[in-house]
Each structure stands twice: as structure tokens, then as C-alpha cells.
Amino acid sequence: MPQKPAIPHGHVAVPADILATALYGLGQYEAAEIEHRADGLRPSTKVCQSVTWLWENGRHDEVTTLIGTVCAILRGRPVPGGAGRITHGAVIDAFGAELDALGLTPDGGWPPIAAHLNREVPRGF
């Protein structure tokens, strides 16, 4: 007789501190990838998918942690493959543009998310 798995298939609850740490690590990785690709401020498809899923599932603080980490690491550095310095607003706009290009813009559009991020990221997260 087959055994039942210890954890049923589906969503698994993850403690908030563990999730925040994982998203911080993902943000660090994404910032390094953006610098390495040197094609401007273009977030990866996988991270954009994560942003969309988190936002549409009401995980706004987690979106702030993820994108805020990318902003904190890249802010003030030269634009990869471009001119000027990176600002938190430029990173937020880059996520919005890439989500739109990929057809992944969360329900409700990017402006409410951008407003949330522009309000929260400069304060720290």
C-alpha cells in the first residue's frame, strides 16, 4: 500500500523570516545578474514571474523585499551597458517595462505597484 506524503501536495506555509531571507538572497542574485548581463536594467523572466505571483497573491511586502534588495544593491552604480547612475526609480521602472514586455503585468496594472514601491523602497524595507 502506498504511503501518504508527510506534506500534502500543494502550497506549503513558509515562515515569514525564512521567506524574507530567501527573497533577499534572490534580490542579491538578480542584482549581480543584471550587472553581469550589461544590457541595461533588464530583470530576468523568472524574477518577473515571481514578482507577478507574489503581488497577485497579496504578498506586497515580499515584492518590496525582492525589488528593494535589487534597488539597494544597484543604486548609485553605473547603468550596465548604458549611461548615468542607477536610481531606485530606474530599477522600479525597469521591472514595470520588463513585466509589460513579457506580458506578466499583474492584475490592476503596474502603476499601483510602482506607487507602492516608490513609497516603501526609499524608506527601507
PDB file of C-alpha atoms in Angstrom:
ATOM      1  CA  MET A   1       0.000   0.000   0.000  1.00  0.00           C
ATOM      2  CA  PRO A   2       1.477   3.403  -0.969  1.00  0.00           C
ATOM      3  CA  GLN A   3       2.321   5.773   1.846  1.00  0.00           C
ATOM      4  CA  LYS A   4       0.916   9.263   2.061  1.00  0.00           C
ATOM      5  CA  PRO A   5       3.486  12.036   1.838  1.00  0.00           C
ATOM      6  CA  ALA A   6       4.314  13.803   5.090  1.00  0.00           C
ATOM      7  CA  ILE A   7       3.436  17.105   3.463  1.00  0.00           C
ATOM      8  CA  PRO A   8       0.422  17.091   1.145  1.00  0.00           C
ATOM      9  CA  HIS A   9       0.929  18.340  -2.398  1.00  0.00           C
ATOM     10  CA  GLY A  10       0.036  21.991  -2.883  1.00  0.00           C
ATOM     11  CA  HIS A  11       1.061  25.141  -1.080  1.00  0.00           C
ATOM     12  CA  VAL A  12       3.343  24.841   1.905  1.00  0.00           C
ATOM     13  CA  ALA A  13       3.386  27.578   4.518  1.00  0.00           C
ATOM     14  CA  VAL A  14       6.843  29.115   4.909  1.00  0.00           C
ATOM     15  CA  PRO A  15       7.661  31.230   7.973  1.00  0.00           C
ATOM     16  CA  ALA A  16       7.904  34.924   7.089  1.00  0.00           C
ATOM     17  CA  ASP A  17      11.521  35.293   8.210  1.00  0.00           C
ATOM     18  CA  ILE A  18      12.628  32.386   6.022  1.00  0.00           C
ATOM     19  CA  LEU A  19      10.712  33.759   3.040  1.00  0.00           C
ATOM     20  CA  ALA A  20      12.171  37.244   3.560  1.00  0.00           C
ATOM     21  CA  THR A  21      15.681  35.785   3.724  1.00  0.00           C
ATOM     22  CA  ALA A  22      15.103  33.788   0.532  1.00  0.00           C
ATOM     23  CA  LEU A  23      13.737  36.840  -1.294  1.00  0.00           C
ATOM     24  CA  TYR A  24      16.675  38.935  -0.080  1.00  0.00           C
ATOM     25  CA  GLY A  25      19.039  36.288  -1.488  1.00  0.00           C
ATOM     26  CA  LEU A  26      17.114  36.217  -4.767  1.00  0.00           C
ATOM     27  CA  GLY A  27      17.350  40.022  -4.930  1.00  0.00           C
ATOM     28  CA  GLN A  28      21.116  39.858  -4.396  1.00  0.00           C
ATOM     29  CA  TYR A  29      21.454  37.252  -7.122  1.00  0.00           C
ATOM     30  CA  GLU A  30      19.282  39.254  -9.525  1.00  0.00           C
ATOM     31  CA  ALA A  31      21.292  42.438  -8.941  1.00  0.00           C
ATOM     32  CA  ALA A  32      24.512  40.560  -9.755  1.00  0.00           C
ATOM     33  CA  GLU A  33      22.912  39.071 -12.881  1.00  0.00           C
ATOM     34  CA  ILE A  34      21.723  42.490 -14.081  1.00  0.00           C
ATOM     35  CA  GLU A  35      25.259  43.848 -13.711  1.00  0.00           C
ATOM     36  CA  HIS A  36      26.781  40.794 -15.385  1.00  0.00           C
ATOM     37  CA  ARG A  37      24.474  40.871 -18.430  1.00  0.00           C
ATOM     38  CA  ALA A  38      25.361  44.522 -19.088  1.00  0.00           C
ATOM     39  CA  ASP A  39      22.291  45.057 -21.268  1.00  0.00           C
ATOM     40  CA  GLY A  40      20.746  47.821 -19.228  1.00  0.00           C
ATOM     41  CA  LEU A  41      18.375  47.281 -16.340  1.00  0.00           C
ATOM     42  CA  ARG A  42      16.567  44.140 -17.511  1.00  0.00           C
ATOM     43  CA  PRO A  43      15.269  41.843 -14.792  1.00  0.00           C
ATOM     44  CA  SER A  44      15.102  38.137 -15.611  1.00  0.00           C
ATOM     45  CA  THR A  45      11.914  36.376 -16.648  1.00  0.00           C
ATOM     46  CA  LYS A  46      11.950  34.124 -13.563  1.00  0.00           C
ATOM     47  CA  VAL A  47      12.194  37.057 -11.169  1.00  0.00           C
ATOM     48  CA  CYS A  48       9.451  38.887 -13.075  1.00  0.00           C
ATOM     49  CA  GLN A  49       7.267  35.788 -12.758  1.00  0.00           C
ATOM     50  CA  SER A  50       7.971  35.788  -9.015  1.00  0.00           C
ATOM     51  CA  VAL A  51       7.009  39.456  -8.706  1.00  0.00           C
ATOM     52  CA  THR A  52       3.730  38.838 -10.532  1.00  0.00           C
ATOM     53  CA  TRP A  53       2.856  35.778  -8.438  1.00  0.00           C
ATOM     54  CA  LEU A  54       3.720  37.482  -5.161  1.00  0.00           C
ATOM     55  CA  TRP A  55       1.734  40.629  -5.983  1.00  0.00           C
ATOM     56  CA  GLU A  56      -1.339  38.782  -7.249  1.00  0.00           C
ATOM     57  CA  ASN A  57      -1.327  36.661  -4.096  1.00  0.00           C
ATOM     58  CA  GLY A  58      -1.298  39.686  -1.792  1.00  0.00           C
ATOM     59  CA  ARG A  59       2.372  39.374  -0.823  1.00  0.00           C
ATOM     60  CA  HIS A  60       3.153  43.071  -1.269  1.00  0.00           C
ATOM     61  CA  ASP A  61       5.796  43.192   1.460  1.00  0.00           C
ATOM     62  CA  GLU A  62       7.625  40.352  -0.241  1.00  0.00           C
ATOM     63  CA  VAL A  63       7.600  42.229  -3.567  1.00  0.00           C
ATOM     64  CA  THR A  64       9.051  45.194  -1.686  1.00  0.00           C
ATOM     65  CA  THR A  65      11.771  42.986  -0.190  1.00  0.00           C
ATOM     66  CA  LEU A  66      12.717  41.495  -3.544  1.00  0.00           C
ATOM     67  CA  ILE A  67      12.750  44.652  -5.655  1.00  0.00           C
ATOM     68  CA  GLY A  68      14.009  46.758  -2.734  1.00  0.00           C
ATOM     69  CA  THR A  69      17.039  44.485  -2.410  1.00  0.00           C
ATOM     70  CA  VAL A  70      17.838  44.907  -6.106  1.00  0.00           C
ATOM     71  CA  CYS A  71      17.455  48.688  -5.683  1.00  0.00           C
ATOM     72  CA  ALA A  72      19.656  48.807  -2.579  1.00  0.00           C
ATOM     73  CA  ILE A  73      22.467  46.900  -4.256  1.00  0.00           C
ATOM     74  CA  LEU A  74      22.398  48.672  -7.619  1.00  0.00           C
ATOM     75  CA  ARG A  75      21.547  52.234  -6.532  1.00  0.00           C
ATOM     76  CA  GLY A  76      24.344  54.644  -7.386  1.00  0.00           C
ATOM     77  CA  ARG A  77      26.208  52.248  -9.656  1.00  0.00           C
ATOM     78  CA  PRO A  78      26.658  52.915 -13.378  1.00  0.00           C
ATOM     79  CA  VAL A  79      23.852  51.669 -15.636  1.00  0.00           C
ATOM     80  CA  PRO A  80      25.145  48.377 -17.129  1.00  0.00           C
ATOM     81  CA  GLY A  81      25.836  48.971 -20.802  1.00  0.00           C
ATOM     82  CA  GLY A  82      24.393  52.484 -20.596  1.00  0.00           C
ATOM     83  CA  ALA A  83      24.986  55.963 -19.286  1.00  0.00           C
ATOM     84  CA  GLY A  84      24.294  57.518 -15.915  1.00  0.00           C
ATOM     85  CA  ARG A  85      23.773  56.143 -12.447  1.00  0.00           C
ATOM     86  CA  ILE A  86      21.102  53.739 -11.239  1.00  0.00           C
ATOM     87  CA  THR A  87      18.316  55.083  -9.023  1.00  0.00           C
ATOM     88  CA  HIS A  88      15.633  53.133  -7.177  1.00  0.00           C
ATOM     89  CA  GLY A  89      13.096  54.671  -9.563  1.00  0.00           C
ATOM     90  CA  ALA A  90      15.023  53.363 -12.570  1.00  0.00           C
ATOM     91  CA  VAL A  91      15.010  49.821 -11.139  1.00  0.00           C
ATOM     92  CA  ILE A  92      11.279  50.017 -10.399  1.00  0.00           C
ATOM     93  CA  ASP A  93      10.589  51.337 -13.923  1.00  0.00           C
ATOM     94  CA  ALA A  94      12.762  48.574 -15.397  1.00  0.00           C
ATOM     95  CA  PHE A  95      10.687  45.923 -13.635  1.00  0.00           C
ATOM     96  CA  GLY A  96       7.486  47.509 -14.942  1.00  0.00           C
ATOM     97  CA  ALA A  97       8.810  47.664 -18.511  1.00  0.00           C
ATOM     98  CA  GLU A  98      10.070  44.077 -18.432  1.00  0.00           C
ATOM     99  CA  LEU A  99       6.821  42.762 -16.932  1.00  0.00           C
ATOM    100  CA  ASP A 100       4.917  44.555 -19.692  1.00  0.00           C
ATOM    101  CA  ALA A 101       7.237  43.210 -22.414  1.00  0.00           C
ATOM    102  CA  LEU A 102       6.799  39.668 -21.072  1.00  0.00           C
ATOM    103  CA  GLY A 103       3.029  40.034 -20.730  1.00  0.00           C
ATOM    104  CA  LEU A 104       3.328  39.429 -16.979  1.00  0.00           C
ATOM    105  CA  THR A 105       1.940  42.696 -15.629  1.00  0.00           C
ATOM    106  CA  PRO A 106      -0.083  41.803 -12.508  1.00  0.00           C
ATOM    107  CA  ASP A 107      -3.827  42.387 -12.397  1.00  0.00           C
ATOM    108  CA  GLY A 108      -4.520  46.074 -11.822  1.00  0.00           C
ATOM    109  CA  GLY A 109      -1.503  47.204 -13.844  1.00  0.00           C
ATOM    110  CA  TRP A 110       1.942  48.409 -12.881  1.00  0.00           C
ATOM    111  CA  PRO A 111       1.133  51.975 -11.646  1.00  0.00           C
ATOM    112  CA  PRO A 112      -0.248  50.874  -8.226  1.00  0.00           C
ATOM    113  CA  ILE A 113       2.750  48.589  -7.702  1.00  0.00           C
ATOM    114  CA  ALA A 114       5.184  51.316  -8.756  1.00  0.00           C
ATOM    115  CA  ALA A 115       3.474  53.769  -6.384  1.00  0.00           C
ATOM    116  CA  HIS A 116       3.763  51.242  -3.542  1.00  0.00           C
ATOM    117  CA  LEU A 117       7.442  50.580  -4.296  1.00  0.00           C
ATOM    118  CA  ASN A 118       8.316  54.266  -4.753  1.00  0.00           C
ATOM    119  CA  ARG A 119       6.737  54.941  -1.351  1.00  0.00           C
ATOM    120  CA  GLU A 120       8.256  51.973   0.512  1.00  0.00           C
ATOM    121  CA  VAL A 121      11.697  51.304  -1.006  1.00  0.00           C
ATOM    122  CA  PRO A 122      13.326  54.684  -0.176  1.00  0.00           C
ATOM    123  CA  ARG A 123      12.251  54.292   3.461  1.00  0.00           C
ATOM    124  CA  GLY A 124      13.948  50.944   3.807  1.00  0.00           C
ATOM    125  CA  PHE A 125      12.135  47.665   3.854  1.00  0.00           C
TER     126      PHE A 125
END
